Amino acid sequence: MRTAPWWRCCARWPAGNPEGSVDVAVFTSLSSCLQALLLQPSCPICSKPLSDGQTGAHPCDACELKFGLNRQQVCHGRDPLPWIAAGLYSGALRQLLLQLRQSGNSRTIRALCASLRDRLPNDVVLAPIPSWKHHSRANPLPRLLCEGLERPTLNLLQRTRAGIGQHHLRAHQRHTNQNAAFSVPDNPDAAMARPIGTIWIVDDILTTGATAMAARAALIEARMPVAGLLCLARTPRRSASSERRDL
C-alpha cells in the first residue's frame, strides 16, 4: 500500500482533481513558520528568543540582570592600573566564567564583552595575557575575549618562566609569583605594535592586579604605551560599588 506524500496530507486539493497542484498558501504558511524558527534571534547565553529590535549581540534582559551586566554601564577603576570590566566576579557571573574556561563558548563570551566592545576605540591594540600552562590546558578566555572585542590583537607577551596558580595565594604572594614573569619577544608582532598606538592588556579576571602589572612592566620596558587592562570581571572589593560608572 502506497502512502501519500506528507505535503498531500497538508494541502487542500481541488475537488474533482486528485492530481491538482498543492495549495500555495499552505507552503507559504509553512515557510513563514520555519523562517521564524530559524531566523529569530536568541539570547547568546540562555538561548531564549529575543524581543523585536534585539539582534543577539547583547544578552537578553533576564541574563543581564542575572549576571550583573549593564549595556549602559561597565565597571571601571584605576587601581592598581586603569581597568575596564564587563562585570563583577561574583555570584552567577563567577559560575558562568568558570564554566566558560572549560567550554570556551565564543558566542557567550562575545555577548559578555559587548558593552566593552561598544565603548572601545577602534585604534587600539590588544595584548592577551599568555598562560604558563601547555596550550592544551591553557585558559582560553583571554584569547576569546580578544576575538569578541574585534580589535587588532598581537602576541606581544611571553612567559619568562613557569609559575604556580594564583588562586590560593595572598596578595603579596601573587605579586612575588608574577615578578618579572613576562617579556616582550623580538618578533614581527612587537615590531608592528610600536607604531600602531595604545595597547590594552587583556585577561579574564582582575583580582590584585599582580599579573596585569607584571605584563605592563614588560611592555613599558619595551617602550610600548599601555592604556590599561580589559577583562571580563573584576573581583569585588569593599569599594566596588563606587567603581561602577558610566563610560
PDB file of C-alpha atoms in Angstrom:
ATOM      1  CA  MET A   1       0.000   0.000   0.000  1.00  0.00           C
ATOM      2  CA  ARG A   2       1.377   3.363  -1.034  1.00  0.00           C
ATOM      3  CA  THR A   3       1.360   6.220   1.440  1.00  0.00           C
ATOM      4  CA  ALA A   4       0.567   9.718   0.220  1.00  0.00           C
ATOM      5  CA  PRO A   5       3.400  12.269   0.423  1.00  0.00           C
ATOM      6  CA  TRP A   6       3.354  14.469   3.502  1.00  0.00           C
ATOM      7  CA  TRP A   7       2.604  17.588   1.524  1.00  0.00           C
ATOM      8  CA  ARG A   8      -0.555  15.967   0.070  1.00  0.00           C
ATOM      9  CA  CYS A   9      -1.843  15.481   3.612  1.00  0.00           C
ATOM     10  CA  CYS A  10      -1.200  19.131   4.465  1.00  0.00           C
ATOM     11  CA  ALA A  11      -2.517  20.672   1.265  1.00  0.00           C
ATOM     12  CA  ARG A  12      -6.041  21.282   0.080  1.00  0.00           C
ATOM     13  CA  TRP A  13      -6.578  19.564  -3.240  1.00  0.00           C
ATOM     14  CA  PRO A  14      -9.133  20.985  -5.697  1.00  0.00           C
ATOM     15  CA  ALA A  15     -12.360  18.935  -5.804  1.00  0.00           C
ATOM     16  CA  GLY A  16     -12.540  16.568  -8.731  1.00  0.00           C
ATOM     17  CA  ASN A  17      -8.873  16.962  -9.483  1.00  0.00           C
ATOM     18  CA  PRO A  18      -6.836  14.399  -7.454  1.00  0.00           C
ATOM     19  CA  GLU A  19      -3.707  15.333  -9.337  1.00  0.00           C
ATOM     20  CA  GLY A  20      -4.148  19.088  -8.823  1.00  0.00           C
ATOM     21  CA  SER A  21      -1.388  21.345  -7.594  1.00  0.00           C
ATOM     22  CA  VAL A  22      -0.663  21.851  -3.894  1.00  0.00           C
ATOM     23  CA  ASP A  23      -2.261  24.931  -2.379  1.00  0.00           C
ATOM     24  CA  VAL A  24       0.443  27.607  -2.439  1.00  0.00           C
ATOM     25  CA  ALA A  25      -0.951  29.232   0.696  1.00  0.00           C
ATOM     26  CA  VAL A  26      -0.118  26.122   2.728  1.00  0.00           C
ATOM     27  CA  PHE A  27       3.515  26.175   1.680  1.00  0.00           C
ATOM     28  CA  THR A  28       3.708  29.911   2.253  1.00  0.00           C
ATOM     29  CA  SER A  29       2.454  29.410   5.791  1.00  0.00           C
ATOM     30  CA  LEU A  30       4.872  26.557   6.458  1.00  0.00           C
ATOM     31  CA  SER A  31       7.742  28.574   5.032  1.00  0.00           C
ATOM     32  CA  SER A  32       6.937  31.548   7.264  1.00  0.00           C
ATOM     33  CA  CYS A  33       6.837  29.340  10.353  1.00  0.00           C
ATOM     34  CA  LEU A  34      10.158  27.703   9.549  1.00  0.00           C
ATOM     35  CA  GLN A  35      11.760  31.046   8.758  1.00  0.00           C
ATOM     36  CA  ALA A  36      10.611  32.460  12.076  1.00  0.00           C
ATOM     37  CA  LEU A  37      12.034  29.479  13.941  1.00  0.00           C
ATOM     38  CA  LEU A  38      15.356  29.544  12.137  1.00  0.00           C
ATOM     39  CA  LEU A  39      15.963  33.286  11.891  1.00  0.00           C
ATOM     40  CA  GLN A  40      14.504  34.661  15.115  1.00  0.00           C
ATOM     41  CA  PRO A  41      17.439  35.946  17.188  1.00  0.00           C
ATOM     42  CA  SER A  42      18.010  34.273  20.528  1.00  0.00           C
ATOM     43  CA  CYS A  43      19.934  35.212  23.636  1.00  0.00           C
ATOM     44  CA  PRO A  44      23.567  34.084  23.211  1.00  0.00           C
ATOM     45  CA  ILE A  45      23.646  32.936  26.847  1.00  0.00           C
ATOM     46  CA  CYS A  46      20.288  31.305  27.665  1.00  0.00           C
ATOM     47  CA  SER A  47      19.117  30.743  24.038  1.00  0.00           C
ATOM     48  CA  LYS A  48      15.641  32.136  24.709  1.00  0.00           C
ATOM     49  CA  PRO A  49      14.020  34.114  21.862  1.00  0.00           C
ATOM     50  CA  LEU A  50      14.682  37.837  21.927  1.00  0.00           C
ATOM     51  CA  SER A  51      12.054  40.510  21.590  1.00  0.00           C
ATOM     52  CA  ASP A  52      11.690  42.672  18.493  1.00  0.00           C
ATOM     53  CA  GLY A  53      14.584  45.016  17.867  1.00  0.00           C
ATOM     54  CA  GLN A  54      17.185  42.850  19.654  1.00  0.00           C
ATOM     55  CA  THR A  55      19.827  41.307  17.410  1.00  0.00           C
ATOM     56  CA  GLY A  56      21.566  38.851  19.721  1.00  0.00           C
ATOM     57  CA  ALA A  57      24.746  40.910  20.056  1.00  0.00           C
ATOM     58  CA  HIS A  58      23.861  41.554  23.708  1.00  0.00           C
ATOM     59  CA  PRO A  59      22.396  39.165  26.308  1.00  0.00           C
ATOM     60  CA  CYS A  60      18.672  39.278  26.975  1.00  0.00           C
ATOM     61  CA  ASP A  61      17.326  41.479  29.770  1.00  0.00           C
ATOM     62  CA  ALA A  62      16.935  38.498  32.115  1.00  0.00           C
ATOM     63  CA  CYS A  63      20.566  37.407  31.637  1.00  0.00           C
ATOM     64  CA  GLU A  64      21.847  40.962  32.086  1.00  0.00           C
ATOM     65  CA  LEU A  65      20.027  41.081  35.404  1.00  0.00           C
ATOM     66  CA  LYS A  66      21.137  37.604  36.449  1.00  0.00           C
ATOM     67  CA  PHE A  67      24.827  38.145  35.671  1.00  0.00           C
ATOM     68  CA  GLY A  68      25.022  41.761  36.798  1.00  0.00           C
ATOM     69  CA  LEU A  69      25.645  43.153  33.317  1.00  0.00           C
ATOM     70  CA  ASN A  70      24.516  46.522  32.038  1.00  0.00           C
ATOM     71  CA  ARG A  71      24.795  47.615  28.428  1.00  0.00           C
ATOM     72  CA  GLN A  72      24.577  51.249  29.545  1.00  0.00           C
ATOM     73  CA  GLN A  73      27.378  50.931  32.116  1.00  0.00           C
ATOM     74  CA  VAL A  74      30.569  48.987  32.692  1.00  0.00           C
ATOM     75  CA  CYS A  75      32.781  48.543  35.734  1.00  0.00           C
ATOM     76  CA  HIS A  76      35.997  50.503  35.686  1.00  0.00           C
ATOM     77  CA  GLY A  77      38.644  51.893  38.007  1.00  0.00           C
ATOM     78  CA  ARG A  78      42.276  52.962  38.281  1.00  0.00           C
ATOM     79  CA  ASP A  79      43.733  50.674  40.956  1.00  0.00           C
ATOM     80  CA  PRO A  80      46.340  49.261  40.507  1.00  0.00           C
ATOM     81  CA  LEU A  81      46.158  50.365  36.845  1.00  0.00           C
ATOM     82  CA  PRO A  82      43.330  51.681  34.659  1.00  0.00           C
ATOM     83  CA  TRP A  83      40.925  48.813  34.025  1.00  0.00           C
ATOM     84  CA  ILE A  84      37.535  48.140  32.452  1.00  0.00           C
ATOM     85  CA  ALA A  85      35.447  45.030  33.153  1.00  0.00           C
ATOM     86  CA  ALA A  86      32.124  43.681  31.929  1.00  0.00           C
ATOM     87  CA  GLY A  87      31.003  42.865  35.470  1.00  0.00           C
ATOM     88  CA  LEU A  88      31.975  41.751  38.952  1.00  0.00           C
ATOM     89  CA  TYR A  89      33.445  38.318  39.617  1.00  0.00           C
ATOM     90  CA  SER A  90      30.788  37.011  41.965  1.00  0.00           C
ATOM     91  CA  GLY A  91      27.565  35.027  42.013  1.00  0.00           C
ATOM     92  CA  ALA A  92      26.165  33.826  38.708  1.00  0.00           C
ATOM     93  CA  LEU A  93      28.814  35.573  36.584  1.00  0.00           C
ATOM     94  CA  ARG A  94      31.592  33.830  38.503  1.00  0.00           C
ATOM     95  CA  GLN A  95      29.968  30.434  37.924  1.00  0.00           C
ATOM     96  CA  LEU A  96      29.480  31.200  34.231  1.00  0.00           C
ATOM     97  CA  LEU A  97      33.125  32.195  33.739  1.00  0.00           C
ATOM     98  CA  LEU A  98      34.312  29.032  35.461  1.00  0.00           C
ATOM     99  CA  GLN A  99      32.185  27.031  33.010  1.00  0.00           C
ATOM    100  CA  LEU A 100      33.491  29.019  30.059  1.00  0.00           C
ATOM    101  CA  ARG A 101      37.078  28.143  30.961  1.00  0.00           C
ATOM    102  CA  GLN A 102      36.129  24.568  30.133  1.00  0.00           C
ATOM    103  CA  SER A 103      33.690  25.052  27.259  1.00  0.00           C
ATOM    104  CA  GLY A 104      35.249  28.071  25.540  1.00  0.00           C
ATOM    105  CA  ASN A 105      31.864  29.137  24.141  1.00  0.00           C
ATOM    106  CA  SER A 106      32.867  32.060  21.947  1.00  0.00           C
ATOM    107  CA  ARG A 107      29.278  33.223  21.341  1.00  0.00           C
ATOM    108  CA  THR A 108      28.660  33.638  25.062  1.00  0.00           C
ATOM    109  CA  ILE A 109      31.968  35.442  25.602  1.00  0.00           C
ATOM    110  CA  ARG A 110      31.217  37.751  22.697  1.00  0.00           C
ATOM    111  CA  ALA A 111      27.914  38.669  24.347  1.00  0.00           C
ATOM    112  CA  LEU A 112      29.527  39.212  27.750  1.00  0.00           C
ATOM    113  CA  CYS A 113      32.014  41.685  26.304  1.00  0.00           C
ATOM    114  CA  ALA A 114      29.502  43.515  24.087  1.00  0.00           C
ATOM    115  CA  SER A 115      29.425  46.583  26.338  1.00  0.00           C
ATOM    116  CA  LEU A 116      33.238  46.723  26.326  1.00  0.00           C
ATOM    117  CA  ARG A 117      33.305  46.374  22.551  1.00  0.00           C
ATOM    118  CA  ASP A 118      30.778  49.194  22.093  1.00  0.00           C
ATOM    119  CA  ARG A 119      32.947  51.614  24.105  1.00  0.00           C
ATOM    120  CA  LEU A 120      36.408  50.604  22.932  1.00  0.00           C
ATOM    121  CA  PRO A 121      38.065  52.894  20.347  1.00  0.00           C
ATOM    122  CA  ASN A 122      38.940  51.282  17.046  1.00  0.00           C
ATOM    123  CA  ASP A 123      42.576  52.411  17.063  1.00  0.00           C
ATOM    124  CA  VAL A 124      43.803  50.201  19.901  1.00  0.00           C
ATOM    125  CA  VAL A 125      45.917  47.065  20.027  1.00  0.00           C
ATOM    126  CA  LEU A 126      45.024  44.139  22.305  1.00  0.00           C
ATOM    127  CA  ALA A 127      47.734  42.135  24.066  1.00  0.00           C
ATOM    128  CA  PRO A 128      46.337  38.975  25.688  1.00  0.00           C
ATOM    129  CA  ILE A 129      47.988  37.517  28.779  1.00  0.00           C
ATOM    130  CA  PRO A 130      49.630  34.209  27.798  1.00  0.00           C
ATOM    131  CA  SER A 131      49.216  31.175  30.020  1.00  0.00           C
ATOM    132  CA  TRP A 132      52.184  29.440  31.623  1.00  0.00           C
ATOM    133  CA  LYS A 133      50.456  26.098  31.026  1.00  0.00           C
ATOM    134  CA  HIS A 134      50.682  23.942  27.916  1.00  0.00           C
ATOM    135  CA  HIS A 135      48.277  25.119  25.232  1.00  0.00           C
ATOM    136  CA  SER A 136      46.067  22.042  25.727  1.00  0.00           C
ATOM    137  CA  ARG A 137      45.462  23.115  29.356  1.00  0.00           C
ATOM    138  CA  ALA A 138      45.756  26.878  28.958  1.00  0.00           C
ATOM    139  CA  ASN A 139      42.990  29.265  29.931  1.00  0.00           C
ATOM    140  CA  PRO A 140      41.236  30.163  26.628  1.00  0.00           C
ATOM    141  CA  LEU A 141      39.359  33.219  27.931  1.00  0.00           C
ATOM    142  CA  PRO A 142      41.941  35.991  27.218  1.00  0.00           C
ATOM    143  CA  ARG A 143      42.237  34.877  23.591  1.00  0.00           C
ATOM    144  CA  LEU A 144      38.463  34.502  23.175  1.00  0.00           C
ATOM    145  CA  LEU A 145      37.883  37.893  24.784  1.00  0.00           C
ATOM    146  CA  CYS A 146      40.214  39.451  22.214  1.00  0.00           C
ATOM    147  CA  GLU A 147      38.230  37.808  19.429  1.00  0.00           C
ATOM    148  CA  GLY A 148      34.973  39.077  20.916  1.00  0.00           C
ATOM    149  CA  LEU A 149      36.301  42.636  21.171  1.00  0.00           C
ATOM    150  CA  GLU A 150      37.041  42.683  17.432  1.00  0.00           C
ATOM    151  CA  ARG A 151      40.171  44.801  17.615  1.00  0.00           C
ATOM    152  CA  PRO A 152      43.705  44.115  16.304  1.00  0.00           C
ATOM    153  CA  THR A 153      45.378  41.545  18.542  1.00  0.00           C
ATOM    154  CA  LEU A 154      49.113  40.923  18.763  1.00  0.00           C
ATOM    155  CA  ASN A 155      51.057  38.359  20.754  1.00  0.00           C
ATOM    156  CA  LEU A 156      53.313  40.863  22.478  1.00  0.00           C
ATOM    157  CA  LEU A 157      53.895  38.988  25.724  1.00  0.00           C
ATOM    158  CA  GLN A 158      55.649  35.750  26.524  1.00  0.00           C
ATOM    159  CA  ARG A 159      56.223  33.972  29.802  1.00  0.00           C
ATOM    160  CA  THR A 160      59.787  34.006  31.056  1.00  0.00           C
ATOM    161  CA  ARG A 161      59.195  31.023  33.338  1.00  0.00           C
ATOM    162  CA  ALA A 162      56.549  28.682  34.616  1.00  0.00           C
ATOM    163  CA  GLY A 163      54.542  29.863  37.587  1.00  0.00           C
ATOM    164  CA  ILE A 164      52.068  28.489  40.056  1.00  0.00           C
ATOM    165  CA  GLY A 165      48.356  29.087  40.230  1.00  0.00           C
ATOM    166  CA  GLN A 166      47.339  32.368  41.826  1.00  0.00           C
ATOM    167  CA  HIS A 167      44.035  31.154  43.264  1.00  0.00           C
ATOM    168  CA  HIS A 168      45.194  30.318  46.791  1.00  0.00           C
ATOM    169  CA  LEU A 169      47.926  32.939  47.165  1.00  0.00           C
ATOM    170  CA  ARG A 170      47.720  36.064  49.270  1.00  0.00           C
ATOM    171  CA  ALA A 171      48.151  39.463  47.637  1.00  0.00           C
ATOM    172  CA  HIS A 172      51.878  39.858  48.356  1.00  0.00           C
ATOM    173  CA  GLN A 173      52.489  36.250  47.272  1.00  0.00           C
ATOM    174  CA  ARG A 174      50.719  36.918  43.968  1.00  0.00           C
ATOM    175  CA  HIS A 175      52.989  39.872  43.216  1.00  0.00           C
ATOM    176  CA  THR A 176      56.089  37.813  44.096  1.00  0.00           C
ATOM    177  CA  ASN A 177      54.851  34.952  41.925  1.00  0.00           C
ATOM    178  CA  GLN A 178      54.392  37.268  38.911  1.00  0.00           C
ATOM    179  CA  ASN A 179      57.521  39.373  39.366  1.00  0.00           C
ATOM    180  CA  ALA A 180      59.400  39.556  36.024  1.00  0.00           C
ATOM    181  CA  ALA A 181      57.114  36.813  34.699  1.00  0.00           C
ATOM    182  CA  PHE A 182      56.807  38.385  31.225  1.00  0.00           C
ATOM    183  CA  SER A 183      58.991  39.710  28.476  1.00  0.00           C
ATOM    184  CA  VAL A 184      58.348  41.142  25.014  1.00  0.00           C
ATOM    185  CA  PRO A 185      59.914  38.933  22.361  1.00  0.00           C
ATOM    186  CA  ASP A 186      61.681  40.434  19.383  1.00  0.00           C
ATOM    187  CA  ASN A 187      59.164  39.199  16.836  1.00  0.00           C
ATOM    188  CA  PRO A 188      57.101  40.705  13.988  1.00  0.00           C
ATOM    189  CA  ASP A 189      54.141  41.377  16.310  1.00  0.00           C
ATOM    190  CA  ALA A 190      56.290  43.507  18.601  1.00  0.00           C
ATOM    191  CA  ALA A 191      57.754  45.447  15.687  1.00  0.00           C
ATOM    192  CA  MET A 192      54.258  46.032  14.314  1.00  0.00           C
ATOM    193  CA  ALA A 193      52.813  47.261  17.618  1.00  0.00           C
ATOM    194  CA  ARG A 194      55.249  50.106  18.281  1.00  0.00           C
ATOM    195  CA  PRO A 195      53.989  52.490  15.590  1.00  0.00           C
ATOM    196  CA  ILE A 196      50.305  51.481  15.837  1.00  0.00           C
ATOM    197  CA  GLY A 197      49.093  53.047  19.050  1.00  0.00           C
ATOM    198  CA  THR A 198      47.913  52.416  22.568  1.00  0.00           C
ATOM    199  CA  ILE A 199      47.914  48.875  23.934  1.00  0.00           C
ATOM    200  CA  TRP A 200      45.307  47.318  26.192  1.00  0.00           C
ATOM    201  CA  ILE A 201      46.316  44.221  28.137  1.00  0.00           C
ATOM    202  CA  VAL A 202      43.585  41.563  28.078  1.00  0.00           C
ATOM    203  CA  ASP A 203      42.902  38.996  30.802  1.00  0.00           C
ATOM    204  CA  ASP A 204      39.841  37.187  32.097  1.00  0.00           C
ATOM    205  CA  ILE A 205      39.797  38.245  35.782  1.00  0.00           C
ATOM    206  CA  LEU A 206      41.321  41.153  37.699  1.00  0.00           C
ATOM    207  CA  THR A 207      41.933  40.418  41.387  1.00  0.00           C
ATOM    208  CA  THR A 208      45.036  42.034  42.881  1.00  0.00           C
ATOM    209  CA  GLY A 209      46.401  43.143  39.516  1.00  0.00           C
ATOM    210  CA  ALA A 210      49.697  41.284  40.015  1.00  0.00           C
ATOM    211  CA  THR A 211      49.578  39.614  36.598  1.00  0.00           C
ATOM    212  CA  ALA A 212      48.493  42.758  34.778  1.00  0.00           C
ATOM    213  CA  MET A 213      51.165  44.892  36.455  1.00  0.00           C
ATOM    214  CA  ALA A 214      53.899  42.397  35.549  1.00  0.00           C
ATOM    215  CA  ALA A 215      52.692  42.401  31.928  1.00  0.00           C
ATOM    216  CA  ARG A 216      52.510  46.204  31.931  1.00  0.00           C
ATOM    217  CA  ALA A 217      56.086  46.472  33.238  1.00  0.00           C
ATOM    218  CA  ALA A 218      57.368  44.267  30.407  1.00  0.00           C
ATOM    219  CA  LEU A 219      55.546  46.310  27.749  1.00  0.00           C
ATOM    220  CA  ILE A 220      56.719  49.637  29.168  1.00  0.00           C
ATOM    221  CA  GLU A 221      60.287  48.352  29.283  1.00  0.00           C
ATOM    222  CA  ALA A 222      59.896  47.574  25.578  1.00  0.00           C
ATOM    223  CA  ARG A 223      58.743  51.196  25.024  1.00  0.00           C
ATOM    224  CA  MET A 224      55.142  50.301  24.301  1.00  0.00           C
ATOM    225  CA  PRO A 225      52.405  52.598  25.666  1.00  0.00           C
ATOM    226  CA  VAL A 226      49.905  50.767  27.852  1.00  0.00           C
ATOM    227  CA  ALA A 227      46.433  52.244  28.417  1.00  0.00           C
ATOM    228  CA  GLY A 228      45.334  49.654  30.956  1.00  0.00           C
ATOM    229  CA  LEU A 229      43.572  46.313  31.316  1.00  0.00           C
ATOM    230  CA  LEU A 230      40.406  44.909  29.740  1.00  0.00           C
ATOM    231  CA  CYS A 231      38.828  41.926  31.478  1.00  0.00           C
ATOM    232  CA  LEU A 232      35.583  40.019  31.751  1.00  0.00           C
ATOM    233  CA  ALA A 233      35.233  40.528  35.505  1.00  0.00           C
ATOM    234  CA  ARG A 234      36.725  42.317  38.471  1.00  0.00           C
ATOM    235  CA  THR A 235      36.874  40.555  41.834  1.00  0.00           C
ATOM    236  CA  PRO A 236      34.642  42.619  44.164  1.00  0.00           C
ATOM    237  CA  ARG A 237      36.284  44.880  46.698  1.00  0.00           C
ATOM    238  CA  ARG A 238      34.839  46.866  49.581  1.00  0.00           C
ATOM    239  CA  SER A 239      34.680  49.933  47.372  1.00  0.00           C
ATOM    240  CA  ALA A 240      33.374  48.013  44.347  1.00  0.00           C
ATOM    241  CA  SER A 241      30.082  49.952  44.326  1.00  0.00           C
ATOM    242  CA  SER A 242      31.992  53.180  43.738  1.00  0.00           C
ATOM    243  CA  GLU A 243      33.847  51.635  40.811  1.00  0.00           C
ATOM    244  CA  ARG A 244      30.748  51.281  38.599  1.00  0.00           C
ATOM    245  CA  ARG A 245      30.415  54.350  36.441  1.00  0.00           C
ATOM    246  CA  ASP A 246      29.075  55.405  33.093  1.00  0.00           C
ATOM    247  CA  LEU A 247      31.568  55.319  30.247  1.00  0.00           C
TER     248      LEU A 247
END
